[in-house]
Amino acid sequence: INIALYKYLNIFVIVYLDNILVYLSRILKEYVEHIKKVLTKLKKYKKKSKFYTIRTKFLEFIISRETIKIDSKKIEAI
């Protein structure tokens, strides 16, 4: 996946193993264009994906527009 998305890495995409996060732009139209670019590159990969979410889990963090929090399930035992 890194190879497929190398042009976009750390510009508007983060990739870690099989996780892909597209940065939310201030302009919705720009964000949609970023999503289209990623989807075009990933056509050959049939992985489970989430789009236009308000919140998402990424690398054991819960990310929303307002906050980034550690997943509470991961810290309950502590």
Tab-separated table of C-alpha atoms in Angstrom, residues 1-51:
chain	number	residue	atom	x	y	z
A	1	ILE	CA	0.000	0.000	0.000
A	2	ASN	CA	2.895	2.371	0.736
A	3	ILE	CA	4.132	1.833	-2.808
A	4	ALA	CA	0.717	2.581	-4.299
A	5	LEU	CA	0.324	5.778	-2.274
A	6	TYR	CA	3.928	6.977	-2.037
A	7	LYS	CA	3.205	10.266	-3.884
A	8	TYR	CA	0.644	11.222	-1.251
A	9	LEU	CA	2.362	10.029	1.935
A	10	ASN	CA	2.585	12.726	4.611
A	11	ILE	CA	0.942	15.206	2.255
A	12	PHE	CA	-2.645	14.093	2.815
A	13	VAL	CA	-2.297	10.372	3.637
A	14	ILE	CA	-0.841	8.314	6.481
A	15	VAL	CA	-0.345	4.590	5.938
A	16	TYR	CA	0.543	2.088	8.643
A	17	LEU	CA	0.352	-1.601	7.756
A	18	ASP	CA	-3.208	-1.998	6.443
A	19	ASN	CA	-4.500	1.271	7.917
A	20	ILE	CA	-4.945	4.297	5.675
A	21	LEU	CA	-5.949	7.717	6.957
A	22	VAL	CA	-6.736	10.599	4.596
A	23	TYR	CA	-6.364	13.985	6.277
A	24	LEU	CA	-9.505	16.073	6.434
A	25	SER	CA	-9.025	19.321	4.532
A	26	ARG	CA	-10.621	22.596	5.466
A	27	ILE	CA	-12.289	22.518	2.078
A	28	LEU	CA	-14.628	19.588	1.475
A	29	LYS	CA	-14.022	19.635	-2.279
A	30	GLU	CA	-10.271	19.213	-1.712
A	31	TYR	CA	-10.885	16.350	0.722
A	32	VAL	CA	-13.114	14.609	-1.819
A	33	GLU	CA	-10.367	14.968	-4.436
A	34	HIS	CA	-7.873	13.388	-2.031
A	35	ILE	CA	-10.255	10.490	-1.426
A	36	LYS	CA	-10.696	10.025	-5.181
A	37	LYS	CA	-6.926	9.942	-5.701
A	38	VAL	CA	-6.493	7.318	-2.988
A	39	LEU	CA	-9.377	5.202	-4.292
A	40	THR	CA	-8.012	5.348	-7.815
A	41	LYS	CA	-4.666	4.039	-6.580
A	42	LEU	CA	-6.303	1.350	-4.442
A	43	LYS	CA	-8.642	-0.108	-7.078
A	44	LYS	CA	-6.631	-3.306	-7.149
A	45	TYR	CA	-6.807	-3.676	-3.344
A	46	LYS	CA	-10.150	-4.907	-1.965
A	47	LYS	CA	-9.601	-4.012	1.703
A	48	LYS	CA	-12.295	-2.941	4.133
A	49	SER	CA	-12.539	0.842	4.246
A	50	LYS	CA	-14.469	3.607	5.987
A	51	PHE	CA	-15.297	6.938	4.390
